[in-house]
JSON list of C-alpha atoms in Angstrom, two decimals:
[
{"chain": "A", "resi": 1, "resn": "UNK", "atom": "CA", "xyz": [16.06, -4.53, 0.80]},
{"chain": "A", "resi": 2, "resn": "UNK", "atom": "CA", "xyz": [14.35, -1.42, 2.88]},
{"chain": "A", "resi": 3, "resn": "UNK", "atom": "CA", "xyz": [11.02, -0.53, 2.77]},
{"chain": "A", "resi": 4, "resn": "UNK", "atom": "CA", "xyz": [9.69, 3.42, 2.79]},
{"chain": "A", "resi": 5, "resn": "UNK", "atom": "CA", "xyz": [6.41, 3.80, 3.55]},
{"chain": "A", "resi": 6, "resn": "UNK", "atom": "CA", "xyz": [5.19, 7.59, 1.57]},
{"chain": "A", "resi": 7, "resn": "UNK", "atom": "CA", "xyz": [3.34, 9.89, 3.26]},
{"chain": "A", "resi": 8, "resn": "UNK", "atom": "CA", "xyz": [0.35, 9.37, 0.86]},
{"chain": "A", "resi": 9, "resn": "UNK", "atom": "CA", "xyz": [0.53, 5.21, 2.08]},
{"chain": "A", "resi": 10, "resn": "UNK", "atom": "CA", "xyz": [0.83, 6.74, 5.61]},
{"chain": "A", "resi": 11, "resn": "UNK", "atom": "CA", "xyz": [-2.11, 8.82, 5.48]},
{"chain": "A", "resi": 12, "resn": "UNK", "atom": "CA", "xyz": [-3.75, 5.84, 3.58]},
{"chain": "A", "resi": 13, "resn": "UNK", "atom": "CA", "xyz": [-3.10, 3.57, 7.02]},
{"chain": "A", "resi": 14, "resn": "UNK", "atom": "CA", "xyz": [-4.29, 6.72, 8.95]},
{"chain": "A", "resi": 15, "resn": "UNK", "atom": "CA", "xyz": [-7.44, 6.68, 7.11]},
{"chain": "A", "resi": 16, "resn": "UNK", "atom": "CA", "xyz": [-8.19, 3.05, 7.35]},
{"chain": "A", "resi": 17, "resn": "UNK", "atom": "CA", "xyz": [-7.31, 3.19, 10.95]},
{"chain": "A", "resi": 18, "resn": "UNK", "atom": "CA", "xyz": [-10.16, 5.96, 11.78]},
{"chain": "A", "resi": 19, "resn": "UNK", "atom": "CA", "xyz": [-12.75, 3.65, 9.38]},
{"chain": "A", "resi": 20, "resn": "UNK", "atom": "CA", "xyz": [-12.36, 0.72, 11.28]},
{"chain": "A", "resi": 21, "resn": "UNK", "atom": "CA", "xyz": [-11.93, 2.31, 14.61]},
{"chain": "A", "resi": 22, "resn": "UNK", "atom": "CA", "xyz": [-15.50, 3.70, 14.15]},
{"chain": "A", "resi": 23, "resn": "UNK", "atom": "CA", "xyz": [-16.84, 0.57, 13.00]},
{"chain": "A", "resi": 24, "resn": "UNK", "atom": "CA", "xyz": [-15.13, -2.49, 14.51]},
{"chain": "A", "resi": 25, "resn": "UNK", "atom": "CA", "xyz": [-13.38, -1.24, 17.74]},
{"chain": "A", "resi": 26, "resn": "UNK", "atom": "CA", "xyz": [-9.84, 0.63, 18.58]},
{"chain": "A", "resi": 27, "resn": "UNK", "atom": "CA", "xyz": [-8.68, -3.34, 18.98]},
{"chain": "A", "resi": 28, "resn": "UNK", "atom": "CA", "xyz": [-10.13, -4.43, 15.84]},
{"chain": "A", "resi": 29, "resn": "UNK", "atom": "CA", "xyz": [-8.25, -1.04, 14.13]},
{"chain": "A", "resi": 30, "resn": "UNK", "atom": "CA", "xyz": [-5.01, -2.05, 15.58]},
{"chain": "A", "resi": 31, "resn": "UNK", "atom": "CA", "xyz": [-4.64, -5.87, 14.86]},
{"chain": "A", "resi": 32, "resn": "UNK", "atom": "CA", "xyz": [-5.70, -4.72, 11.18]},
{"chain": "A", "resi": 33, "resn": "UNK", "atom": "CA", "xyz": [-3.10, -1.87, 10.55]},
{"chain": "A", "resi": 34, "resn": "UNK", "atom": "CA", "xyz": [-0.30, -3.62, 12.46]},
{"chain": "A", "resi": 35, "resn": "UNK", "atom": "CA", "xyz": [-0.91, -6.60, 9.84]},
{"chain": "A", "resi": 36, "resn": "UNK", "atom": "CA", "xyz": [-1.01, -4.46, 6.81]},
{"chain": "A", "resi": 37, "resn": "UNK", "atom": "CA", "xyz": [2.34, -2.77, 8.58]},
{"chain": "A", "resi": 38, "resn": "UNK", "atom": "CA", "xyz": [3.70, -6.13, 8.49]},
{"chain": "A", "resi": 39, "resn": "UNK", "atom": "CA", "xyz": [2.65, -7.19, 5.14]},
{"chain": "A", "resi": 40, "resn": "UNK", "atom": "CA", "xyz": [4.28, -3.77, 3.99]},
{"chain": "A", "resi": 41, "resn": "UNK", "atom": "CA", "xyz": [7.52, -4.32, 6.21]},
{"chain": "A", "resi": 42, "resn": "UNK", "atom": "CA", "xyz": [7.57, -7.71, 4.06]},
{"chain": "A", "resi": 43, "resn": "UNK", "atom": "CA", "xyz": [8.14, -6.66, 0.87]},
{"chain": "A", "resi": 44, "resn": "UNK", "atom": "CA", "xyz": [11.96, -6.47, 1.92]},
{"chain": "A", "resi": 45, "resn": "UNK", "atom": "CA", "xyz": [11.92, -10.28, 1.37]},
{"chain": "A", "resi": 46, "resn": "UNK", "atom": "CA", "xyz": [11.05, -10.75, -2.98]},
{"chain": "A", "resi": 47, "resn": "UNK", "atom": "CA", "xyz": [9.09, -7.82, -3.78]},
{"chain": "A", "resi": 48, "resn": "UNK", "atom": "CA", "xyz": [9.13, -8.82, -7.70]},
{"chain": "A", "resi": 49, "resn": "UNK", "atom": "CA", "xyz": [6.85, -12.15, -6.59]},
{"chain": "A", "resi": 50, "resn": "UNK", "atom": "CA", "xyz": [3.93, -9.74, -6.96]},
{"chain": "A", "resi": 51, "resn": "UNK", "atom": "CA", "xyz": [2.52, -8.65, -10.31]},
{"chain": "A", "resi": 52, "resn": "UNK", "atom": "CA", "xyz": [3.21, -5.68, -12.24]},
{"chain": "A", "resi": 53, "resn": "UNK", "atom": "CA", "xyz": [-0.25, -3.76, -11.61]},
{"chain": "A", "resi": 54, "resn": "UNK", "atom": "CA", "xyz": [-1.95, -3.41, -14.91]},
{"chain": "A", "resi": 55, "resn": "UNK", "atom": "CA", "xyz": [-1.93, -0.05, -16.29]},
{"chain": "A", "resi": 56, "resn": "UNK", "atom": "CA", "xyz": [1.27, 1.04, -14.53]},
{"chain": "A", "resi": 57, "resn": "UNK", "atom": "CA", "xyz": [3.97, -1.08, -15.71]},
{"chain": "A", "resi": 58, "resn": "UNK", "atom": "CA", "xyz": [5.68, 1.07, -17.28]},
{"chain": "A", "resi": 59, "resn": "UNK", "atom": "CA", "xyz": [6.04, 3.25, -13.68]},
{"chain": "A", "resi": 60, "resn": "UNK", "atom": "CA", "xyz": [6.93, -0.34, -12.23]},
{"chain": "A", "resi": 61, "resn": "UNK", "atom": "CA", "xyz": [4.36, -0.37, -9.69]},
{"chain": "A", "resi": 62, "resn": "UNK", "atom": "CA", "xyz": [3.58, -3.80, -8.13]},
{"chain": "A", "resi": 63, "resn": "UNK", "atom": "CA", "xyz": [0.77, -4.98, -6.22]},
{"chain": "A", "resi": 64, "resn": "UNK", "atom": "CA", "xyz": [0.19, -6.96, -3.09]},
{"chain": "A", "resi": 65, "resn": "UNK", "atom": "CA", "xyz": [-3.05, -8.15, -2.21]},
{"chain": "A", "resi": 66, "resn": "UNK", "atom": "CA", "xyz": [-4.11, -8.53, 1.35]},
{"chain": "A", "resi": 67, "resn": "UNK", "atom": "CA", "xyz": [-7.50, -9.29, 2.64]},
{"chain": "A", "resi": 68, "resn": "UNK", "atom": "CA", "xyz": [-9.49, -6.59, 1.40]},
{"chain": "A", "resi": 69, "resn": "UNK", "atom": "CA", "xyz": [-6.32, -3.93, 0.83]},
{"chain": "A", "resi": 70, "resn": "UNK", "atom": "CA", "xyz": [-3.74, -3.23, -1.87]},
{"chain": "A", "resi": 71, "resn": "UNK", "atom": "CA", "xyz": [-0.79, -2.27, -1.12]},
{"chain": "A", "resi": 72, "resn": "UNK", "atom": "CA", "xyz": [0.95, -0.49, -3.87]},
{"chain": "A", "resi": 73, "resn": "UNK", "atom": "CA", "xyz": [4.70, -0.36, -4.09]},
{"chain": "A", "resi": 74, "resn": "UNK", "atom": "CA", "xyz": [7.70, 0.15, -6.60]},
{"chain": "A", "resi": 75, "resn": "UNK", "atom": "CA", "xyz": [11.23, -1.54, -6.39]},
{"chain": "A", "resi": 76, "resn": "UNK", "atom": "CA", "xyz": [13.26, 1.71, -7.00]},
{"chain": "A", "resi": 77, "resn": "UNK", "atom": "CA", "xyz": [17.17, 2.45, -6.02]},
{"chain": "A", "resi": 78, "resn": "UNK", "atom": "CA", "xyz": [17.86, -0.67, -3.70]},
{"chain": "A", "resi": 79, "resn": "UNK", "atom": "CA", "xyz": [14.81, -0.36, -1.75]},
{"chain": "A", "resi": 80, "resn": "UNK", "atom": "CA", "xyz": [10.99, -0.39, -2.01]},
{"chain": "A", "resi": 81, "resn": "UNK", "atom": "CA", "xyz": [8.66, 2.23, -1.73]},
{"chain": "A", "resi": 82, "resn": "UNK", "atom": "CA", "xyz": [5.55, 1.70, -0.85]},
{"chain": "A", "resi": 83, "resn": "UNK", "atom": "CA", "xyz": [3.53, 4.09, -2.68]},
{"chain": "A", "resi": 84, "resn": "UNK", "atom": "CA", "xyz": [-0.65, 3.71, -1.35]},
{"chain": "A", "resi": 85, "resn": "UNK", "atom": "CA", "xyz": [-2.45, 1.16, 1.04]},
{"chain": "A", "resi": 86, "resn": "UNK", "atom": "CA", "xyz": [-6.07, 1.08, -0.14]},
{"chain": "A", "resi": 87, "resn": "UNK", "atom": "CA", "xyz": [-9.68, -0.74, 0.41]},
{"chain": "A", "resi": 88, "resn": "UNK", "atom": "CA", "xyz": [-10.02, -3.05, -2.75]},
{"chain": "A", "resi": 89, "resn": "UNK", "atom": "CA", "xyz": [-13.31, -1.01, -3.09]},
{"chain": "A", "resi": 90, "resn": "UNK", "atom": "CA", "xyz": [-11.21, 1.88, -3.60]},
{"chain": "A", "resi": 91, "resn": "UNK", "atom": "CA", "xyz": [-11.41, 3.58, -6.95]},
{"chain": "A", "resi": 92, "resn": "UNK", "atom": "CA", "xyz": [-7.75, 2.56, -7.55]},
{"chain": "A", "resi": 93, "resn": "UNK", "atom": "CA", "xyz": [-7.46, 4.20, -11.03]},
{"chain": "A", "resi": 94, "resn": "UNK", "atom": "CA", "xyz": [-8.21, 7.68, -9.50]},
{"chain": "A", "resi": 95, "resn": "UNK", "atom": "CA", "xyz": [-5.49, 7.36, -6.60]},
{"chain": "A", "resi": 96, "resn": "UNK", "atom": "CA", "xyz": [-3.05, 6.59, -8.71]},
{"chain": "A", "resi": 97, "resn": "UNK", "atom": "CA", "xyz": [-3.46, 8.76, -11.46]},
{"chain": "A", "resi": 98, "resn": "UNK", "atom": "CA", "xyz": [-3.47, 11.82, -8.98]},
{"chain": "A", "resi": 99, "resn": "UNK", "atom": "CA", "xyz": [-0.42, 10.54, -7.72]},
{"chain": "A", "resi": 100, "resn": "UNK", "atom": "CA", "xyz": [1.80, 8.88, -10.67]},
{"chain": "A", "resi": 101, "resn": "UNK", "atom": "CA", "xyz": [2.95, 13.24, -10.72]},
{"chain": "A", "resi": 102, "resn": "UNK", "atom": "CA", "xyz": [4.36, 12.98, -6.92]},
{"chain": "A", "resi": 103, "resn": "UNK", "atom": "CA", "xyz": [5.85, 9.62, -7.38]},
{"chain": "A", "resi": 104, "resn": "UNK", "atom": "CA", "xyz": [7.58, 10.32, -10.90]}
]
């Protein structure tokens, strides 16, 4: 199955990227987002072996849970889109809600 990675997950990685660049190093900031790539990338293999996230079933979003990230993703049309990559201190709710509009 393909993966799409949204713009608002791009901008997500972007974001996480300049955090940890600031506080753990350029090298630090790359190991992390190419592993969160790859988690992503991985969702081609079984994406419905994550949960349904609570609150948005009924959008079919699923959730992956990676170190201290989410990555939040739909199985739509033959493929899956991944839909946010956030901090798990992220107000989750918020993201989503100003989102579940662009993603309908």
């Amino acid at each position: 199955m393909k993966v799409a990675i949204t713009v608002p997950a791009r901008d997500d990685l972007r974001e996480i990227f300049r955090y940890l660049e600031t506080n753990t190093g350029t090298h630090k900031a790359r190991q992390i987002i190419a592993e969160l790539r790859e988690r992503c990338m991985g969702l081609q293999r079984m994406p419905e072996r994550f949960a349904l996230l609570p609150g948005f079933e009924t959008n079919g979003y699923r959730r992956r849970v990676w170190r201290d990230y989410l990555i939040v993703y739909r199985i739509a049309a033959g493929r899956v889109d991944v839909l946010r990559v956030l901090h798990g201190a992220s107000d989750l709710l918020a993201a989503l809600e100003q989102d579940r509009t662009s993603f309908q």
